[in-house]
Amino acid sequence: MSPHQEKTPGWLDWYDGPSKPHFVPPPGSVDAHCHVFGPSPDFPFAPERKYTPCNASRDQLFALRDHLGFSRNVIVQATCHGADNSAMVDACRASGGRARGVATVKRSVSDEQLQALHDAGVRGVRFNFLKRLVDTTPPDELLEIAGRVAPLGWHVVLYFEAVDLPELLDFFNALPTPLVIDHMGRPDVTQSVDGRAFETFIDFVDGNPNIWTKVSCPERLSETGPPALDGERSAYRDVVPFAKRIIETFPDRVLWGTDWPHPNLKSHMPDDGLLVDVIPHIAATAELQQKLLVDNPMRLYWPEEC
Ligand code: 0GY
């Protein structure tokens, strides 16, 4: 990747002017998966990055939070910033306690650096297994990092493809922290929700009470896509049965996030208002919505307020 900070060709910028969702999130709702990109040059992108995004600043994220009717954010370190967590930490610090962070760290991180991340609001590290996003980190290095962050009460966020889950299972089960899985473990939604691949995922979560799932990214997983521009707001319908099954099976261990500013989407950029309107289709009752959007993320990221 060149050191120049020009956007990757064909990069889709985030959707400016999202619609107001029809669904009103319960008070105190948390967007538990979102990112900041730069802004560059204040926060340059990492030399080892696999893509160069558009800028997406903390203030733009906070404006989206308010527009969508949310109260808090969990800001996940994006791979374009490598292990330089400055932009994410800056956003957490500027949030007035309304954002927590998930960092990327290397084995060389010092205890003082980990404590400084904690003081800024970081509560987890992310291990990424998508080859298009990162170079591989050896499992022993990841295990060592997990062992270092466990005493801080942090968790590990896992991002992997569904097809890779069987060979990663033993490693995941050896991790000493709670685990949070990004984007439902990226199921192939053209397959049956009762099929073998998704069953493997459900069994994995069922087998460990310390595993949480983000029912996020319908726009990334969907084959049917967003609705046509005809006023219809029921979007990404093929993903709904997968998210619904997870929420109804593990109602106390699910989180929801926008994934704004939606890195690496190729076909379309979602209207974040439409994404919020998927929520009542996957969490059909007020009780499930309260757990998904408020109680669960507060327990994981702001336990001192619960
Ligand atoms: C996501 C998904 C993606 C990218 C990243 O850190 C990242 O670069 O997470 C992706 O390309 O699937 O969660 O934002």
Short mmCIF file of N, CA and C in Angstrom, two decimals, residues 94-228:
data_model
loop_
_atom_site.label_atom_id
_atom_site.label_comp_id
_atom_site.label_asym_id
_atom_site.label_seq_id
_atom_site.Cartn_x
_atom_site.Cartn_y
_atom_site.Cartn_z
N ALA A 94 -13.15 12.69 23.77
CA ALA A 94 -13.97 13.86 23.46
C ALA A 94 -15.46 13.60 23.69
N SER A 95 -15.81 12.36 23.99
CA SER A 95 -17.24 12.00 24.04
C SER A 95 -17.91 12.34 25.37
N GLY A 96 -17.12 12.77 26.35
CA GLY A 96 -17.70 13.05 27.66
C GLY A 96 -18.24 11.79 28.32
N GLY A 97 -17.54 10.69 28.13
CA GLY A 97 -17.96 9.43 28.77
C GLY A 97 -19.01 8.68 27.99
N ARG A 98 -19.38 9.18 26.81
CA ARG A 98 -20.44 8.54 26.04
C ARG A 98 -19.90 7.62 24.95
N ALA A 99 -18.59 7.37 24.96
CA ALA A 99 -18.03 6.39 24.02
C ALA A 99 -17.02 5.52 24.75
N ARG A 100 -17.04 4.25 24.41
CA ARG A 100 -16.01 3.31 24.82
C ARG A 100 -15.27 2.88 23.56
N GLY A 101 -14.10 2.24 23.75
CA GLY A 101 -13.30 1.88 22.59
C GLY A 101 -12.89 0.41 22.62
N VAL A 102 -12.60 -0.10 21.43
CA VAL A 102 -11.97 -1.42 21.26
C VAL A 102 -10.71 -1.17 20.44
N ALA A 103 -9.56 -1.57 20.98
CA ALA A 103 -8.27 -1.21 20.39
C ALA A 103 -7.66 -2.37 19.61
N THR A 104 -6.63 -2.04 18.84
CA THR A 104 -5.73 -3.05 18.28
C THR A 104 -4.37 -2.82 18.92
N VAL A 105 -3.81 -3.86 19.52
CA VAL A 105 -2.49 -3.72 20.13
C VAL A 105 -1.57 -4.84 19.65
N LYS A 106 -0.28 -4.55 19.73
CA LYS A 106 0.73 -5.56 19.40
C LYS A 106 1.26 -6.16 20.69
N ARG A 107 1.95 -7.26 20.55
CA ARG A 107 2.52 -7.93 21.73
C ARG A 107 3.50 -7.00 22.48
N SER A 108 4.09 -6.03 21.76
CA SER A 108 5.07 -5.13 22.39
C SER A 108 4.40 -4.05 23.25
N VAL A 109 3.10 -4.00 23.31
CA VAL A 109 2.43 -2.94 24.08
C VAL A 109 2.84 -3.05 25.56
N SER A 110 3.07 -1.89 26.20
CA SER A 110 3.49 -1.92 27.60
C SER A 110 2.27 -1.88 28.53
N ASP A 111 2.49 -2.25 29.77
CA ASP A 111 1.39 -2.17 30.76
C ASP A 111 0.91 -0.73 30.91
N GLU A 112 1.84 0.22 30.83
CA GLU A 112 1.46 1.63 30.96
C GLU A 112 0.56 2.05 29.79
N GLN A 113 0.91 1.57 28.59
CA GLN A 113 0.08 1.91 27.43
C GLN A 113 -1.32 1.29 27.55
N LEU A 114 -1.36 0.06 28.05
CA LEU A 114 -2.68 -0.58 28.23
C LEU A 114 -3.50 0.20 29.26
N GLN A 115 -2.86 0.62 30.33
CA GLN A 115 -3.59 1.38 31.36
C GLN A 115 -4.08 2.72 30.80
N ALA A 116 -3.24 3.36 29.95
CA ALA A 116 -3.67 4.64 29.36
C ALA A 116 -4.87 4.42 28.44
N LEU A 117 -4.88 3.31 27.70
CA LEU A 117 -6.04 3.00 26.85
C LEU A 117 -7.28 2.78 27.73
N HIS A 118 -7.07 2.06 28.83
CA HIS A 118 -8.21 1.82 29.74
C HIS A 118 -8.76 3.15 30.27
N ASP A 119 -7.85 4.02 30.68
CA ASP A 119 -8.29 5.31 31.24
C ASP A 119 -9.05 6.13 30.21
N ALA A 120 -8.72 5.93 28.92
CA ALA A 120 -9.42 6.67 27.87
C ALA A 120 -10.80 6.06 27.55
N GLY A 121 -11.03 4.83 28.05
CA GLY A 121 -12.34 4.22 27.80
C GLY A 121 -12.30 2.93 27.01
N VAL A 122 -11.10 2.44 26.71
CA VAL A 122 -10.99 1.18 25.95
C VAL A 122 -11.34 0.00 26.87
N ARG A 123 -12.13 -0.92 26.33
CA ARG A 123 -12.56 -2.08 27.13
C ARG A 123 -12.36 -3.41 26.40
N GLY A 124 -11.66 -3.37 25.26
CA GLY A 124 -11.43 -4.62 24.54
C GLY A 124 -10.36 -4.46 23.47
N VAL A 125 -9.89 -5.60 22.97
CA VAL A 125 -9.00 -5.62 21.80
C VAL A 125 -9.69 -6.42 20.71
N ARG A 126 -9.34 -6.10 19.46
CA ARG A 126 -9.96 -6.81 18.33
C ARG A 126 -8.93 -7.69 17.65
N PHE A 127 -9.30 -8.96 17.44
CA PHE A 127 -8.49 -9.88 16.65
C PHE A 127 -9.21 -10.10 15.33
N ASN A 128 -8.49 -9.81 14.24
CA ASN A 128 -9.11 -9.82 12.92
C ASN A 128 -8.51 -10.95 12.10
N PHE A 129 -9.37 -11.78 11.53
CA PHE A 129 -8.90 -12.96 10.79
C PHE A 129 -9.23 -12.85 9.30
N LEU A 130 -9.57 -11.65 8.83
CA LEU A 130 -9.89 -11.48 7.41
C LEU A 130 -8.63 -11.08 6.66
N LYS A 131 -8.19 -11.98 5.78
CA LYS A 131 -6.90 -11.75 5.10
C LYS A 131 -6.92 -10.51 4.22
N ARG A 132 -8.12 -10.12 3.74
CA ARG A 132 -8.17 -8.92 2.91
C ARG A 132 -7.96 -7.66 3.75
N LEU A 133 -8.01 -7.79 5.10
CA LEU A 133 -7.89 -6.62 5.97
C LEU A 133 -6.57 -6.52 6.71
N VAL A 134 -5.99 -7.68 7.05
CA VAL A 134 -4.78 -7.67 7.89
C VAL A 134 -3.85 -8.81 7.50
N ASP A 135 -2.56 -8.62 7.82
CA ASP A 135 -1.61 -9.74 7.74
C ASP A 135 -1.84 -10.62 8.97
N THR A 136 -1.54 -11.90 8.81
CA THR A 136 -1.83 -12.85 9.89
C THR A 136 -0.93 -12.60 11.11
N THR A 137 -1.53 -12.64 12.30
CA THR A 137 -0.76 -12.60 13.55
C THR A 137 -0.75 -14.01 14.12
N PRO A 138 0.42 -14.52 14.54
CA PRO A 138 0.46 -15.90 15.05
C PRO A 138 -0.42 -16.07 16.29
N PRO A 139 -1.07 -17.24 16.41
CA PRO A 139 -1.97 -17.48 17.54
C PRO A 139 -1.31 -17.29 18.91
N ASP A 140 -0.02 -17.68 19.04
CA ASP A 140 0.60 -17.54 20.36
C ASP A 140 0.72 -16.07 20.76
N GLU A 141 0.88 -15.19 19.75
CA GLU A 141 0.96 -13.76 20.03
C GLU A 141 -0.42 -13.24 20.48
N LEU A 142 -1.47 -13.72 19.81
CA LEU A 142 -2.82 -13.28 20.18
C LEU A 142 -3.18 -13.79 21.59
N LEU A 143 -2.79 -15.02 21.88
CA LEU A 143 -3.07 -15.58 23.21
C LEU A 143 -2.36 -14.76 24.30
N GLU A 144 -1.14 -14.36 23.98
CA GLU A 144 -0.38 -13.56 24.94
C GLU A 144 -1.08 -12.21 25.18
N ILE A 145 -1.53 -11.59 24.10
CA ILE A 145 -2.23 -10.30 24.25
C ILE A 145 -3.51 -10.48 25.07
N ALA A 146 -4.25 -11.53 24.77
CA ALA A 146 -5.50 -11.77 25.52
C ALA A 146 -5.21 -11.95 27.01
N GLY A 147 -4.11 -12.65 27.30
CA GLY A 147 -3.73 -12.86 28.70
C GLY A 147 -3.35 -11.56 29.38
N ARG A 148 -2.79 -10.63 28.61
CA ARG A 148 -2.39 -9.33 29.18
C ARG A 148 -3.59 -8.44 29.46
N VAL A 149 -4.63 -8.52 28.62
CA VAL A 149 -5.77 -7.60 28.80
C VAL A 149 -6.84 -8.18 29.73
N ALA A 150 -6.79 -9.49 29.94
CA ALA A 150 -7.81 -10.11 30.80
C ALA A 150 -7.88 -9.48 32.20
N PRO A 151 -6.72 -9.21 32.86
CA PRO A 151 -6.80 -8.63 34.21
C PRO A 151 -7.43 -7.24 34.25
N LEU A 152 -7.48 -6.57 33.08
CA LEU A 152 -8.12 -5.24 33.04
C LEU A 152 -9.64 -5.37 32.92
N GLY A 153 -10.12 -6.61 32.80
CA GLY A 153 -11.56 -6.81 32.63
C GLY A 153 -12.01 -6.63 31.19
N TRP A 154 -11.05 -6.62 30.25
CA TRP A 154 -11.40 -6.41 28.85
C TRP A 154 -11.89 -7.70 28.21
N HIS A 155 -12.46 -7.55 27.02
CA HIS A 155 -12.85 -8.71 26.22
C HIS A 155 -12.09 -8.68 24.89
N VAL A 156 -12.24 -9.76 24.13
CA VAL A 156 -11.65 -9.83 22.79
C VAL A 156 -12.77 -9.83 21.76
N VAL A 157 -12.69 -8.91 20.81
CA VAL A 157 -13.63 -8.88 19.69
C VAL A 157 -13.04 -9.69 18.55
N LEU A 158 -13.83 -10.60 18.02
CA LEU A 158 -13.36 -11.51 16.96
C LEU A 158 -14.06 -11.18 15.65
N TYR A 159 -13.26 -10.99 14.60
CA TYR A 159 -13.84 -10.77 13.27
C TYR A 159 -13.30 -11.86 12.34
N PHE A 160 -14.22 -12.73 11.88
CA PHE A 160 -13.82 -13.86 11.03
C PHE A 160 -14.93 -14.16 10.05
N GLU A 161 -14.60 -14.95 9.03
CA GLU A 161 -15.59 -15.42 8.05
C GLU A 161 -16.18 -16.74 8.55
N ALA A 162 -17.47 -16.95 8.32
CA ALA A 162 -18.15 -18.17 8.79
C ALA A 162 -17.41 -19.43 8.34
N VAL A 163 -16.89 -19.42 7.12
CA VAL A 163 -16.25 -20.61 6.58
C VAL A 163 -14.98 -20.97 7.36
N ASP A 164 -14.39 -20.00 8.05
CA ASP A 164 -13.16 -20.26 8.81
C ASP A 164 -13.43 -20.68 10.26
N LEU A 165 -14.68 -20.61 10.71
CA LEU A 165 -14.97 -20.89 12.11
C LEU A 165 -14.52 -22.29 12.57
N PRO A 166 -14.83 -23.36 11.82
CA PRO A 166 -14.45 -24.69 12.34
C PRO A 166 -12.98 -24.79 12.71
N GLU A 167 -12.10 -24.21 11.88
CA GLU A 167 -10.68 -24.36 12.20
C GLU A 167 -10.21 -23.37 13.27
N LEU A 168 -11.00 -22.37 13.59
CA LEU A 168 -10.62 -21.40 14.62
C LEU A 168 -11.19 -21.74 15.99
N LEU A 169 -12.14 -22.69 16.02
CA LEU A 169 -12.89 -22.97 17.26
C LEU A 169 -11.99 -23.24 18.47
N ASP A 170 -11.00 -24.11 18.29
CA ASP A 170 -10.16 -24.48 19.44
C ASP A 170 -9.41 -23.26 19.97
N PHE A 171 -8.91 -22.45 19.04
CA PHE A 171 -8.20 -21.24 19.46
C PHE A 171 -9.14 -20.30 20.22
N PHE A 172 -10.33 -20.08 19.68
CA PHE A 172 -11.28 -19.18 20.34
C PHE A 172 -11.62 -19.68 21.74
N ASN A 173 -11.84 -20.99 21.85
CA ASN A 173 -12.23 -21.54 23.15
C ASN A 173 -11.09 -21.49 24.17
N ALA A 174 -9.85 -21.29 23.69
CA ALA A 174 -8.71 -21.19 24.61
C ALA A 174 -8.49 -19.76 25.12
N LEU A 175 -9.21 -18.80 24.55
CA LEU A 175 -8.99 -17.40 24.97
C LEU A 175 -9.56 -17.17 26.37
N PRO A 176 -8.84 -16.42 27.21
CA PRO A 176 -9.21 -16.32 28.63
C PRO A 176 -10.19 -15.19 28.96
N THR A 177 -10.71 -14.51 27.96
CA THR A 177 -11.58 -13.35 28.21
C THR A 177 -12.98 -13.63 27.65
N PRO A 178 -13.96 -12.79 27.97
CA PRO A 178 -15.21 -12.83 27.20
C PRO A 178 -14.90 -12.55 25.72
N LEU A 179 -15.73 -13.08 24.84
CA LEU A 179 -15.54 -12.92 23.39
C LEU A 179 -16.75 -12.20 22.81
N VAL A 180 -16.50 -11.29 21.90
CA VAL A 180 -17.58 -10.58 21.21
C VAL A 180 -17.39 -10.78 19.71
N ILE A 181 -18.39 -11.34 19.06
CA ILE A 181 -18.23 -11.70 17.65
C ILE A 181 -18.86 -10.65 16.75
N ASP A 182 -18.06 -10.19 15.81
CA ASP A 182 -18.53 -9.17 14.87
C ASP A 182 -19.46 -9.76 13.82
N HIS A 183 -20.51 -9.03 13.55
CA HIS A 183 -21.37 -9.25 12.37
C HIS A 183 -21.86 -10.70 12.25
N MET A 184 -22.29 -11.24 13.42
CA MET A 184 -22.92 -12.57 13.46
C MET A 184 -22.03 -13.67 12.92
N GLY A 185 -20.70 -13.43 12.92
CA GLY A 185 -19.80 -14.43 12.36
C GLY A 185 -19.94 -14.54 10.85
N ARG A 186 -20.45 -13.48 10.22
CA ARG A 186 -20.57 -13.36 8.76
C ARG A 186 -21.19 -14.61 8.10
N PRO A 187 -22.44 -14.93 8.44
CA PRO A 187 -23.08 -16.10 7.80
C PRO A 187 -23.32 -15.86 6.31
N ASP A 188 -23.35 -16.96 5.58
CA ASP A 188 -23.78 -16.93 4.18
C ASP A 188 -25.31 -16.99 4.20
N VAL A 189 -25.95 -15.85 3.96
CA VAL A 189 -27.41 -15.79 4.16
C VAL A 189 -28.17 -16.38 2.97
N THR A 190 -27.45 -16.89 1.98
CA THR A 190 -28.15 -17.62 0.90
C THR A 190 -28.40 -19.06 1.36
N GLN A 191 -27.73 -19.47 2.44
CA GLN A 191 -27.97 -20.81 2.98
C GLN A 191 -29.10 -20.75 4.01
N SER A 192 -29.55 -21.92 4.43
CA SER A 192 -30.67 -21.98 5.37
C SER A 192 -30.24 -21.51 6.76
N VAL A 193 -31.15 -20.83 7.43
CA VAL A 193 -30.88 -20.41 8.81
C VAL A 193 -30.80 -21.62 9.73
N ASP A 194 -31.31 -22.76 9.28
CA ASP A 194 -31.20 -24.01 10.05
C ASP A 194 -30.10 -24.92 9.50
N GLY A 195 -29.31 -24.40 8.56
CA GLY A 195 -28.30 -25.23 7.89
C GLY A 195 -27.09 -25.48 8.77
N ARG A 196 -26.23 -26.37 8.29
CA ARG A 196 -25.09 -26.84 9.08
C ARG A 196 -24.14 -25.69 9.47
N ALA A 197 -23.85 -24.78 8.53
CA ALA A 197 -22.86 -23.73 8.83
C ALA A 197 -23.35 -22.83 9.95
N PHE A 198 -24.60 -22.41 9.88
CA PHE A 198 -25.10 -21.51 10.93
C PHE A 198 -25.29 -22.27 12.25
N GLU A 199 -25.60 -23.55 12.13
CA GLU A 199 -25.72 -24.39 13.34
C GLU A 199 -24.37 -24.45 14.07
N THR A 200 -23.28 -24.53 13.32
CA THR A 200 -21.94 -24.54 13.94
C THR A 200 -21.74 -23.27 14.75
N PHE A 201 -22.18 -22.15 14.19
CA PHE A 201 -22.05 -20.88 14.89
C PHE A 201 -22.91 -20.86 16.16
N ILE A 202 -24.16 -21.28 16.03
CA ILE A 202 -25.07 -21.28 17.18
C ILE A 202 -24.53 -22.20 18.28
N ASP A 203 -24.01 -23.35 17.89
CA ASP A 203 -23.45 -24.28 18.88
C ASP A 203 -22.26 -23.66 19.62
N PHE A 204 -21.43 -22.94 18.86
CA PHE A 204 -20.26 -22.28 19.44
C PHE A 204 -20.70 -21.29 20.52
N VAL A 205 -21.67 -20.46 20.20
CA VAL A 205 -22.13 -19.44 21.16
C VAL A 205 -22.84 -20.12 22.33
N ASP A 206 -23.57 -21.17 22.02
CA ASP A 206 -24.31 -21.88 23.07
C ASP A 206 -23.37 -22.55 24.07
N GLY A 207 -22.19 -22.94 23.57
CA GLY A 207 -21.27 -23.70 24.41
C GLY A 207 -20.46 -22.87 25.38
N ASN A 208 -20.57 -21.55 25.33
CA ASN A 208 -19.75 -20.70 26.19
C ASN A 208 -20.55 -19.46 26.59
N PRO A 209 -20.91 -19.35 27.87
CA PRO A 209 -21.77 -18.24 28.31
C PRO A 209 -21.07 -16.88 28.26
N ASN A 210 -19.78 -16.89 27.89
CA ASN A 210 -19.03 -15.63 27.80
C ASN A 210 -18.88 -15.14 26.36
N ILE A 211 -19.71 -15.66 25.45
CA ILE A 211 -19.65 -15.20 24.06
C ILE A 211 -20.85 -14.31 23.76
N TRP A 212 -20.55 -13.15 23.21
CA TRP A 212 -21.58 -12.18 22.81
C TRP A 212 -21.54 -12.05 21.30
N THR A 213 -22.66 -11.69 20.70
CA THR A 213 -22.70 -11.54 19.24
C THR A 213 -23.25 -10.17 18.86
N LYS A 214 -22.58 -9.53 17.89
CA LYS A 214 -23.13 -8.30 17.32
C LYS A 214 -24.03 -8.67 16.14
N VAL A 215 -25.29 -8.34 16.25
CA VAL A 215 -26.21 -8.61 15.13
C VAL A 215 -26.20 -7.38 14.21
N SER A 216 -25.07 -7.20 13.60
CA SER A 216 -24.79 -5.98 12.82
C SER A 216 -24.50 -6.34 11.36
N CYS A 217 -24.46 -5.29 10.55
CA CYS A 217 -24.00 -5.39 9.16
C CYS A 217 -24.91 -6.15 8.22
N PRO A 218 -26.23 -5.98 8.29
CA PRO A 218 -27.06 -6.61 7.27
C PRO A 218 -26.66 -6.14 5.87
N GLU A 219 -26.20 -4.89 5.78
CA GLU A 219 -25.84 -4.34 4.45
C GLU A 219 -24.62 -5.05 3.87
N ARG A 220 -23.80 -5.64 4.73
CA ARG A 220 -22.58 -6.32 4.28
C ARG A 220 -22.88 -7.77 3.93
N LEU A 221 -23.90 -8.34 4.57
CA LEU A 221 -24.19 -9.77 4.43
C LEU A 221 -25.28 -10.03 3.40
N SER A 222 -26.09 -9.03 3.13
CA SER A 222 -27.29 -9.24 2.32
C SER A 222 -26.99 -9.50 0.85
N GLU A 223 -27.77 -10.39 0.27
CA GLU A 223 -27.74 -10.57 -1.19
C GLU A 223 -28.90 -9.82 -1.82
N THR A 224 -30.02 -9.68 -1.08
CA THR A 224 -31.18 -8.99 -1.65
C THR A 224 -30.99 -7.48 -1.61
N GLY A 225 -30.17 -6.98 -0.68
CA GLY A 225 -29.81 -5.58 -0.66
C GLY A 225 -30.88 -4.69 -0.05
N PRO A 226 -30.66 -3.37 -0.20
CA PRO A 226 -31.60 -2.41 0.36
C PRO A 226 -32.87 -2.39 -0.49
N PRO A 227 -33.93 -1.78 0.02
CA PRO A 227 -35.15 -1.72 -0.79
C PRO A 227 -34.98 -0.80 -1.97
N ALA A 228 -35.81 -0.98 -2.98
CA ALA A 228 -35.83 -0.04 -4.09
C ALA A 228 -36.30 1.31 -3.55
#
